[in-house]
Amino acid sequence: MGQHQTHHWNNLPHHVIVRILSYLDHRDRHSAAVTCKRWAECFANPTLWELDASFWFYHGHHAADQLNGLPQYAQHLKSITIYFDKKEYLTTNVKNMCKVLTILSQMDSLKLEKFAICADYRFLYGRNKSNNLTQARATKCWELMHRFLANPSLDGGLKEVDFSGLPVANSNSLVNLLANMHSNIQYLNLQNDNLSRVVSRQDIVNLVHRCRKLVSLEILDDWVTPALLTALADEDREPLQHLSLIVRGMRKRPQGTSWESLTRRLPHLRVSVTFISIFPLQGMPLSRVLSQDIPLVNLSVSLIASDSYISQSLRFLSSTYHGTLEDIAILLPPDRHDSLLRFLRHCHKLKVLCCANLNEQVKRTIHELYPSLEIQENPGLRLDMGPNH
């Protein structure tokens, strides 16, 4: 019989400790790292920090646990996402976000490639505006965002930026800072009502001219102009693959040659359009809102209107986008299933149908006619939150 041996956690091989830590979130990882010197050394292993570090600021008492150790491992992170919850926690959330930004702005070395501020709701449609914050808190948040993005240690390394949940916007300076210091961005989301009040259409055109590696751009429809479409069609830039637009109101939109030139230059471009449900179309024909040259792949729209308007709108969509449309979220009255079935008959590329008020008989009919079509039943979420929800 061999002599009994005692194994200690601090004697585990280095790669085994790193593997154990890799299964923990960053809060538990930090708790494990303070147990002994050897585990603390493994905690700093760069391979542990190549994935996303997410901060879920849902209640104030959770913040301390999440922020523990951030100064020690922030230099290794490649991705940071900050999530918010409901409106009533906005002030606390922003305070905690400021703590993250303070740490990041003071780092001498950063490897970040992605930075995102998201929320269970979006700061859109006149709700959850920055006036829910004190002026001092809003100003501090804005200043810290600038310090972080101006940190020389980022060195133009950011490739993905999502500001859809940004809680405050005091000027257009943040967008200009992205254009001037982070021209390597490939994925950019600016679908945020706070930004819409301070960022001009020309600011977006200037940003697109500077950020020539963009392959995905998510913006508000208000910013779309012929000048923007022309800039996106430039020959000496990376071809844009995805353009997402949120429509918040009715206005005259670029038609004809602007979209034609863009689609000729970018034959593989995919466009998503979301009509926010609290901005109804008010009877305006979709043909006056959507250019027929848009390579529309994803559409979210509310058609709670008269029978004639619904029929007219669905005929326009099926005749115009039958060769491109793959995903649609649509609000219809419960008794308009006949119009929906006629629409489906023509949209042979459709893969996802998100529609409420479908009774079991209609669902069975759709499954029998289109067995590969995925049916979802909560279009209201996408109409309120945008195409990514």
Tab-separated table of C-alpha atoms in Angstrom:
chain	number	residue	atom	x	y	z
A	1	MET	CA	0.000	0.000	0.000
A	2	GLY	CA	1.380	3.404	-0.959
A	3	GLN	CA	1.662	6.141	1.595
A	4	HIS	CA	-1.317	8.491	1.680
A	5	GLN	CA	-0.554	11.858	0.041
A	6	THR	CA	-2.230	15.178	0.787
A	7	HIS	CA	-2.915	17.430	-2.211
A	8	HIS	CA	-3.238	21.171	-1.700
A	9	TRP	CA	-5.090	23.533	-4.017
A	10	ASN	CA	-2.093	25.862	-4.132
A	11	ASN	CA	0.061	23.040	-5.464
A	12	LEU	CA	-2.047	22.449	-8.552
A	13	PRO	CA	-0.245	22.971	-11.861
A	14	HIS	CA	-0.502	26.465	-13.287
A	15	HIS	CA	-2.532	25.419	-16.343
A	16	VAL	CA	-5.042	23.515	-14.170
A	17	ILE	CA	-5.707	26.600	-12.011
A	18	VAL	CA	-6.151	28.730	-15.126
A	19	ARG	CA	-8.609	26.175	-16.480
A	20	ILE	CA	-10.607	26.229	-13.229
A	21	LEU	CA	-10.725	30.022	-13.229
A	22	SER	CA	-11.912	30.034	-16.843
A	23	TYR	CA	-15.233	28.490	-15.736
A	24	LEU	CA	-15.946	31.334	-13.273
A	25	ASP	CA	-17.382	34.766	-13.969
A	26	HIS	CA	-15.114	37.692	-13.193
A	27	ARG	CA	-16.594	38.240	-9.692
A	28	ASP	CA	-16.032	34.647	-8.538
A	29	ARG	CA	-12.718	34.606	-10.340
A	30	HIS	CA	-11.541	37.549	-8.247
A	31	SER	CA	-12.735	35.875	-5.025
A	32	ALA	CA	-10.723	32.761	-5.893
A	33	ALA	CA	-7.654	34.825	-6.767
A	34	VAL	CA	-7.330	36.379	-3.309
A	35	THR	CA	-6.949	32.961	-1.631
A	36	CYS	CA	-3.191	32.697	-2.233
A	37	LYS	CA	-0.298	34.109	-4.233
A	38	ARG	CA	-0.249	31.277	-6.793
A	39	TRP	CA	-3.923	31.691	-7.648
A	40	ALA	CA	-3.427	35.471	-7.857
A	41	GLU	CA	-0.677	34.912	-10.430
A	42	CYS	CA	-2.982	32.693	-12.477
A	43	PHE	CA	-5.725	35.310	-12.179
A	44	ALA	CA	-3.567	37.668	-14.267
A	45	ASN	CA	-3.115	35.144	-17.082
A	46	PRO	CA	-4.137	37.022	-20.286
A	47	THR	CA	-5.916	33.971	-21.733
A	48	LEU	CA	-8.609	34.343	-19.053
A	49	TRP	CA	-9.628	37.780	-20.293
A	50	GLU	CA	-10.040	37.359	-24.022
A	51	LEU	CA	-13.810	37.019	-23.831
A	52	ASP	CA	-16.570	39.390	-22.761
A	53	ALA	CA	-16.672	40.902	-19.284
A	54	SER	CA	-20.288	41.860	-18.639
A	55	PHE	CA	-21.449	44.188	-15.874
A	56	TRP	CA	-25.094	43.698	-14.941
A	57	PHE	CA	-26.024	46.746	-12.893
A	58	TYR	CA	-29.494	45.733	-11.785
A	59	HIS	CA	-29.342	46.638	-8.092
A	60	GLY	CA	-26.847	48.815	-6.295
A	61	HIS	CA	-25.673	46.148	-3.864
A	62	HIS	CA	-24.475	43.962	-6.768
A	63	ALA	CA	-22.044	46.584	-8.038
A	64	ALA	CA	-19.273	46.124	-5.461
A	65	ASP	CA	-18.947	42.407	-6.223
A	66	GLN	CA	-18.773	43.028	-9.966
A	67	LEU	CA	-16.169	45.787	-9.690
A	68	ASN	CA	-13.839	43.826	-7.409
A	69	GLY	CA	-10.535	43.233	-9.134
A	70	LEU	CA	-11.359	45.293	-12.246
A	71	PRO	CA	-8.202	47.447	-11.881
A	72	GLN	CA	-6.159	44.220	-11.884
A	73	TYR	CA	-7.691	42.528	-14.921
A	74	ALA	CA	-8.958	45.473	-17.032
A	75	GLN	CA	-5.684	45.609	-18.960
A	76	HIS	CA	-6.300	42.085	-20.289
A	77	LEU	CA	-9.946	42.499	-21.356
A	78	LYS	CA	-10.880	42.422	-25.026
A	79	SER	CA	-14.590	43.145	-24.546
A	80	ILE	CA	-16.707	45.041	-22.016
A	81	THR	CA	-20.504	45.226	-21.998
A	82	ILE	CA	-22.470	47.264	-19.463
A	83	TYR	CA	-26.129	46.325	-19.033
A	84	PHE	CA	-28.834	48.423	-17.406
A	85	ASP	CA	-32.209	47.408	-16.083
A	86	LYS	CA	-35.374	49.397	-15.501
A	87	LYS	CA	-35.835	53.134	-15.398
A	88	GLU	CA	-36.113	53.345	-11.598
A	89	TYR	CA	-32.489	52.203	-11.248
A	90	LEU	CA	-31.127	54.654	-13.795
A	91	THR	CA	-29.297	56.939	-11.349
A	92	THR	CA	-27.654	54.005	-9.549
A	93	ASN	CA	-26.753	52.360	-12.850
A	94	VAL	CA	-25.074	55.491	-14.166
A	95	LYS	CA	-23.142	55.875	-10.918
A	96	ASN	CA	-21.820	52.327	-11.283
A	97	MET	CA	-21.044	52.833	-14.961
A	98	CYS	CA	-19.005	55.895	-13.982
A	99	LYS	CA	-16.911	53.680	-11.699
A	100	VAL	CA	-16.104	51.391	-14.623
A	101	LEU	CA	-15.274	54.352	-16.867
A	102	THR	CA	-13.052	55.890	-14.182
A	103	ILE	CA	-10.986	52.710	-13.956
A	104	LEU	CA	-10.740	52.333	-17.741
A	105	SER	CA	-9.768	55.967	-18.293
A	106	GLN	CA	-6.862	55.586	-15.843
A	107	MET	CA	-5.397	52.419	-17.353
A	108	ASP	CA	-1.952	52.677	-18.946
A	109	SER	CA	-2.573	49.589	-21.071
A	110	LEU	CA	-5.825	48.447	-22.688
A	111	LYS	CA	-6.519	45.718	-25.242
A	112	LEU	CA	-10.212	46.452	-25.684
A	113	GLU	CA	-11.746	45.657	-29.059
A	114	LYS	CA	-15.409	45.961	-28.033
A	115	PHE	CA	-17.223	48.398	-25.762
A	116	ALA	CA	-21.014	48.336	-25.380
A	117	ILE	CA	-23.611	50.089	-23.240
A	118	CYS	CA	-26.906	48.236	-23.529
A	119	ALA	CA	-30.228	48.218	-21.686
A	120	ASP	CA	-33.380	46.174	-21.235
A	121	TYR	CA	-35.015	49.195	-22.809
A	122	ARG	CA	-33.404	51.566	-25.287
A	123	PHE	CA	-33.031	55.264	-24.606
A	124	LEU	CA	-35.434	55.997	-27.427
A	125	TYR	CA	-38.791	57.467	-28.228
A	126	GLY	CA	-38.741	60.240	-25.639
A	127	ARG	CA	-38.531	57.879	-22.644
A	128	ASN	CA	-35.767	57.436	-20.053
A	129	LYS	CA	-34.069	60.646	-21.100
A	130	SER	CA	-31.026	62.057	-19.381
A	131	ASN	CA	-33.193	64.608	-17.531
A	132	ASN	CA	-33.969	61.778	-15.100
A	133	LEU	CA	-30.393	62.306	-13.879
A	134	THR	CA	-29.060	65.236	-11.926
A	135	GLN	CA	-27.087	67.663	-14.061
A	136	ALA	CA	-23.941	66.910	-12.073
A	137	ARG	CA	-24.309	63.137	-12.612
A	138	ALA	CA	-25.034	63.553	-16.327
A	139	THR	CA	-22.061	65.871	-16.785
A	140	LYS	CA	-19.717	63.519	-14.925
A	141	CYS	CA	-20.870	60.549	-16.995
A	142	TRP	CA	-20.301	62.488	-20.216
A	143	GLU	CA	-16.839	63.644	-19.146
A	144	LEU	CA	-15.795	60.118	-18.168
A	145	MET	CA	-16.963	58.738	-21.516
A	146	HIS	CA	-14.674	61.263	-23.195
A	147	ARG	CA	-11.718	60.421	-20.980
A	148	PHE	CA	-12.155	56.720	-21.660
A	149	LEU	CA	-12.438	57.091	-25.452
A	150	ALA	CA	-9.535	59.573	-25.462
A	151	ASN	CA	-7.289	57.225	-23.457
A	152	PRO	CA	-4.152	56.839	-25.627
A	153	SER	CA	-3.774	53.225	-24.486
A	154	LEU	CA	-6.784	52.265	-26.641
A	155	ASP	CA	-4.575	53.188	-29.603
A	156	GLY	CA	-7.359	52.853	-32.161
A	157	GLY	CA	-7.958	49.243	-31.168
A	158	LEU	CA	-11.739	49.452	-30.779
A	159	LYS	CA	-13.518	47.475	-33.491
A	160	GLU	CA	-17.034	47.327	-32.074
A	161	VAL	CA	-18.948	50.100	-30.264
A	162	ASP	CA	-22.574	49.956	-29.128
A	163	PHE	CA	-24.089	53.114	-27.631
A	164	SER	CA	-27.748	52.061	-27.872
A	165	GLY	CA	-28.042	52.258	-24.072
A	166	LEU	CA	-26.042	55.466	-23.565
A	167	PRO	CA	-27.922	57.337	-20.792
A	168	VAL	CA	-26.750	60.856	-21.573
A	169	ALA	CA	-25.545	62.932	-24.547
A	170	ASN	CA	-24.622	66.586	-24.070
A	171	SER	CA	-23.111	67.315	-27.491
A	172	ASN	CA	-21.886	65.794	-30.749
A	173	SER	CA	-18.340	65.546	-29.371
A	174	LEU	CA	-18.543	61.815	-28.618
A	175	VAL	CA	-19.327	60.944	-32.240
A	176	ASN	CA	-16.550	63.260	-33.398
A	177	LEU	CA	-14.164	61.562	-30.972
A	178	LEU	CA	-15.043	58.168	-32.461
A	179	ALA	CA	-14.391	59.520	-35.951
A	180	ASN	CA	-11.066	61.120	-35.087
A	181	MET	CA	-9.522	58.554	-32.728
A	182	HIS	CA	-11.213	55.238	-33.534
A	183	SER	CA	-11.350	55.027	-37.302
A	184	ASN	CA	-10.790	51.236	-37.200
A	185	ILE	CA	-14.317	50.574	-35.912
A	186	GLN	CA	-16.074	47.832	-37.872
A	187	TYR	CA	-19.379	47.515	-35.972
A	188	LEU	CA	-21.145	50.652	-34.724
A	189	ASN	CA	-24.556	51.104	-33.078
A	190	LEU	CA	-25.767	54.685	-32.501
A	191	GLN	CA	-29.506	53.941	-32.284
A	192	ASN	CA	-30.089	56.208	-29.303
A	193	ASP	CA	-32.553	59.057	-28.907
A	194	ASN	CA	-30.217	61.027	-26.647
A	195	LEU	CA	-27.695	61.160	-29.490
A	196	SER	CA	-30.360	62.162	-32.003
A	197	ARG	CA	-30.843	65.477	-30.224
A	198	VAL	CA	-27.186	66.514	-30.438
A	199	VAL	CA	-25.775	64.668	-33.487
A	200	SER	CA	-26.442	66.111	-36.930
A	201	ARG	CA	-26.736	64.352	-40.274
A	202	GLN	CA	-23.434	65.928	-41.289
A	203	ASP	CA	-21.771	64.503	-38.160
A	204	ILE	CA	-22.781	61.003	-39.301
A	205	VAL	CA	-21.513	61.661	-42.826
A	206	ASN	CA	-18.177	62.854	-41.413
A	207	LEU	CA	-17.944	59.773	-39.185
A	208	VAL	CA	-18.583	57.436	-42.135
A	209	HIS	CA	-15.913	59.230	-44.166
A	210	ARG	CA	-13.378	58.676	-41.375
A	211	CYS	CA	-14.394	55.148	-40.333
A	212	ARG	CA	-13.728	53.368	-43.595
A	213	LYS	CA	-13.661	49.838	-42.167
A	214	LEU	CA	-17.319	49.798	-41.129
A	215	VAL	CA	-19.109	46.584	-42.088
A	216	SER	CA	-22.170	47.065	-39.834
A	217	LEU	CA	-23.848	50.397	-39.066
A	218	GLU	CA	-26.959	50.833	-36.884
A	219	ILE	CA	-28.360	54.362	-36.879
A	220	LEU	CA	-31.575	56.362	-36.814
A	221	ASP	CA	-33.413	56.894	-40.072
A	222	ASP	CA	-33.356	60.649	-39.377
A	223	TRP	CA	-29.653	60.669	-40.245
A	224	VAL	CA	-30.009	59.024	-43.665
A	225	THR	CA	-29.314	61.463	-46.499
A	226	PRO	CA	-28.096	61.184	-50.102
A	227	ALA	CA	-24.700	62.380	-48.844
A	228	LEU	CA	-24.535	59.486	-46.358
A	229	LEU	CA	-25.497	56.885	-48.960
A	230	THR	CA	-22.899	58.332	-51.331
A	231	ALA	CA	-20.233	58.137	-48.605
A	232	LEU	CA	-21.109	54.504	-47.914
A	233	ALA	CA	-20.755	53.749	-51.620
A	234	ASP	CA	-17.157	55.033	-51.850
A	235	GLU	CA	-14.913	52.648	-53.740
A	236	ASP	CA	-11.932	52.860	-51.373
A	237	ARG	CA	-13.692	51.663	-48.225
A	238	GLU	CA	-14.602	48.286	-46.761
A	239	PRO	CA	-17.947	47.179	-48.229
A	240	LEU	CA	-20.786	47.695	-45.759
A	241	GLN	CA	-22.597	44.409	-45.073
A	242	HIS	CA	-25.424	45.469	-42.747
A	243	LEU	CA	-27.311	48.733	-42.324
A	244	SER	CA	-29.976	48.952	-39.584
A	245	LEU	CA	-32.403	51.881	-39.472
A	246	ILE	CA	-34.896	52.836	-36.756
A	247	VAL	CA	-37.753	54.982	-38.062
A	248	ARG	CA	-39.257	57.282	-35.426
A	249	GLY	CA	-41.418	59.557	-37.541
A	250	MET	CA	-42.576	60.478	-41.013
A	251	ARG	CA	-40.363	62.518	-43.325
A	252	LYS	CA	-39.296	62.550	-46.947
A	253	ARG	CA	-36.561	59.996	-47.512
A	254	PRO	CA	-33.849	59.501	-50.132
A	255	GLN	CA	-35.255	57.814	-53.205
A	256	GLY	CA	-33.982	56.810	-56.611
A	257	THR	CA	-30.359	57.263	-57.536
A	258	SER	CA	-28.952	57.421	-53.965
A	259	TRP	CA	-30.062	53.906	-53.063
A	260	GLU	CA	-29.482	52.617	-56.603
A	261	SER	CA	-25.828	53.690	-56.499
A	262	LEU	CA	-25.342	52.137	-53.074
A	263	THR	CA	-26.874	48.781	-54.014
A	264	ARG	CA	-24.856	48.639	-57.249
A	265	ARG	CA	-21.674	49.235	-55.279
A	266	LEU	CA	-22.761	46.854	-52.469
A	267	PRO	CA	-24.731	43.988	-54.010
A	268	HIS	CA	-24.560	41.966	-50.772
A	269	LEU	CA	-25.791	44.752	-48.484
A	270	ARG	CA	-28.541	43.709	-46.032
A	271	VAL	CA	-30.849	46.382	-44.613
A	272	SER	CA	-33.031	46.170	-41.487
A	273	VAL	CA	-35.821	48.690	-40.854
A	274	THR	CA	-37.840	49.076	-37.640
A	275	PHE	CA	-40.850	51.368	-37.378
A	276	ILE	CA	-41.209	52.198	-33.684
A	277	SER	CA	-44.759	51.348	-32.644
A	278	ILE	CA	-45.461	54.594	-30.777
A	279	PHE	CA	-44.833	56.477	-34.045
A	280	PRO	CA	-47.696	55.097	-36.174
A	281	LEU	CA	-47.639	55.467	-39.940
A	282	GLN	CA	-50.899	57.420	-39.694
A	283	GLY	CA	-52.123	56.194	-43.028
A	284	MET	CA	-49.032	57.221	-44.987
A	285	PRO	CA	-48.368	54.653	-47.729
A	286	LEU	CA	-45.286	52.550	-47.109
A	287	SER	CA	-44.232	53.286	-50.683
A	288	ARG	CA	-43.636	56.900	-49.605
A	289	VAL	CA	-41.571	55.830	-46.608
A	290	LEU	CA	-39.474	52.972	-47.985
A	291	SER	CA	-37.420	53.279	-51.145
A	292	GLN	CA	-38.118	50.452	-53.571
A	293	ASP	CA	-34.358	50.100	-54.094
A	294	ILE	CA	-33.610	49.194	-50.454
A	295	PRO	CA	-32.316	45.593	-50.135
A	296	LEU	CA	-34.703	45.041	-47.238
A	297	VAL	CA	-34.025	41.820	-45.306
A	298	ASN	CA	-35.494	42.521	-41.859
A	299	LEU	CA	-38.652	44.592	-41.211
A	300	SER	CA	-40.579	45.432	-38.033
A	301	VAL	CA	-43.807	47.399	-38.520
A	302	SER	CA	-47.227	47.973	-36.978
A	303	LEU	CA	-50.174	47.897	-39.376
A	304	ILE	CA	-53.012	48.488	-36.949
A	305	ALA	CA	-55.109	50.458	-39.431
A	306	SER	CA	-57.985	50.199	-41.880
A	307	ASP	CA	-58.516	47.071	-43.976
A	308	SER	CA	-57.677	48.911	-47.194
A	309	TYR	CA	-54.439	50.306	-45.756
A	310	ILE	CA	-53.354	46.885	-44.491
A	311	SER	CA	-54.049	45.253	-47.862
A	312	GLN	CA	-52.274	48.048	-49.720
A	313	SER	CA	-49.229	47.886	-47.414
A	314	LEU	CA	-48.869	44.105	-47.589
A	315	ARG	CA	-49.221	44.154	-51.382
A	316	PHE	CA	-46.472	46.762	-51.591
A	317	LEU	CA	-44.158	44.762	-49.320
A	318	SER	CA	-44.699	41.453	-51.112
A	319	SER	CA	-44.360	42.921	-54.605
A	320	THR	CA	-41.325	45.075	-53.790
A	321	TYR	CA	-39.262	42.971	-51.364
A	322	HIS	CA	-40.284	39.397	-52.178
A	323	GLY	CA	-36.752	38.688	-53.403
A	324	THR	CA	-34.963	39.986	-50.276
A	325	LEU	CA	-37.242	39.903	-47.211
A	326	GLU	CA	-36.226	37.142	-44.775
A	327	ASP	CA	-37.553	38.266	-41.398
A	328	ILE	CA	-40.652	40.298	-40.531
A	329	ALA	CA	-42.208	41.349	-37.208
A	330	ILE	CA	-45.689	42.678	-37.832
A	331	LEU	CA	-48.623	43.851	-35.728
A	332	LEU	CA	-51.987	43.164	-37.359
A	333	PRO	CA	-55.580	43.187	-36.131
A	334	PRO	CA	-56.770	39.672	-35.183
A	335	ASP	CA	-59.081	39.388	-38.203
A	336	ARG	CA	-56.549	40.122	-40.956
A	337	HIS	CA	-55.131	36.631	-41.395
A	338	ASP	CA	-56.324	36.426	-45.011
A	339	SER	CA	-54.134	39.377	-45.981
A	340	LEU	CA	-51.215	37.802	-44.121
A	341	LEU	CA	-51.586	34.493	-45.972
A	342	ARG	CA	-51.634	36.285	-49.340
A	343	PHE	CA	-48.499	38.147	-48.287
A	344	LEU	CA	-46.715	34.919	-47.348
A	345	ARG	CA	-47.587	33.353	-50.687
A	346	HIS	CA	-45.337	35.837	-52.495
A	347	CYS	CA	-42.426	36.161	-50.032
A	348	HIS	CA	-40.610	32.952	-50.883
A	349	LYS	CA	-37.389	33.947	-49.059
A	350	LEU	CA	-39.081	34.585	-45.726
A	351	LYS	CA	-37.550	32.574	-42.865
A	352	VAL	CA	-39.038	34.207	-39.741
A	353	LEU	CA	-42.565	35.513	-39.133
A	354	CYS	CA	-43.133	37.330	-35.837
A	355	CYS	CA	-46.841	38.053	-35.477
A	356	ALA	CA	-49.317	38.199	-32.593
A	357	ASN	CA	-52.969	37.141	-32.609
A	358	LEU	CA	-52.429	34.003	-34.667
A	359	ASN	CA	-54.983	31.383	-33.732
A	360	GLU	CA	-54.157	27.686	-33.862
A	361	GLN	CA	-55.936	27.131	-37.163
A	362	VAL	CA	-53.919	29.887	-38.869
A	363	LYS	CA	-50.699	28.519	-37.389
A	364	ARG	CA	-51.493	25.054	-38.709
A	365	THR	CA	-52.271	26.466	-42.143
A	366	ILE	CA	-48.980	28.374	-42.226
A	367	HIS	CA	-47.016	25.301	-41.080
A	368	GLU	CA	-48.653	23.152	-43.744
A	369	LEU	CA	-47.982	25.663	-46.519
A	370	TYR	CA	-44.550	26.813	-45.303
A	371	PRO	CA	-43.060	24.094	-43.041
A	372	SER	CA	-39.623	25.739	-42.859
A	373	LEU	CA	-41.002	29.108	-41.724
A	374	GLU	CA	-40.222	29.932	-38.076
A	375	ILE	CA	-43.159	31.539	-36.250
A	376	GLN	CA	-42.605	33.851	-33.277
A	377	GLU	CA	-45.354	35.579	-31.330
A	378	ASN	CA	-44.068	38.766	-29.703
A	379	PRO	CA	-43.664	41.462	-32.382
A	380	GLY	CA	-44.329	44.176	-29.820
A	381	LEU	CA	-40.913	43.602	-28.234
A	382	ARG	CA	-39.078	44.208	-31.501
A	383	LEU	CA	-41.246	47.217	-32.328
A	384	ASP	CA	-40.381	48.771	-28.959
A	385	MET	CA	-36.769	47.654	-28.621
A	386	GLY	CA	-35.407	47.490	-32.152
A	387	PRO	CA	-34.399	44.761	-34.605
A	388	ASN	CA	-31.907	42.995	-32.329
A	389	HIS	CA	-34.541	41.893	-29.818
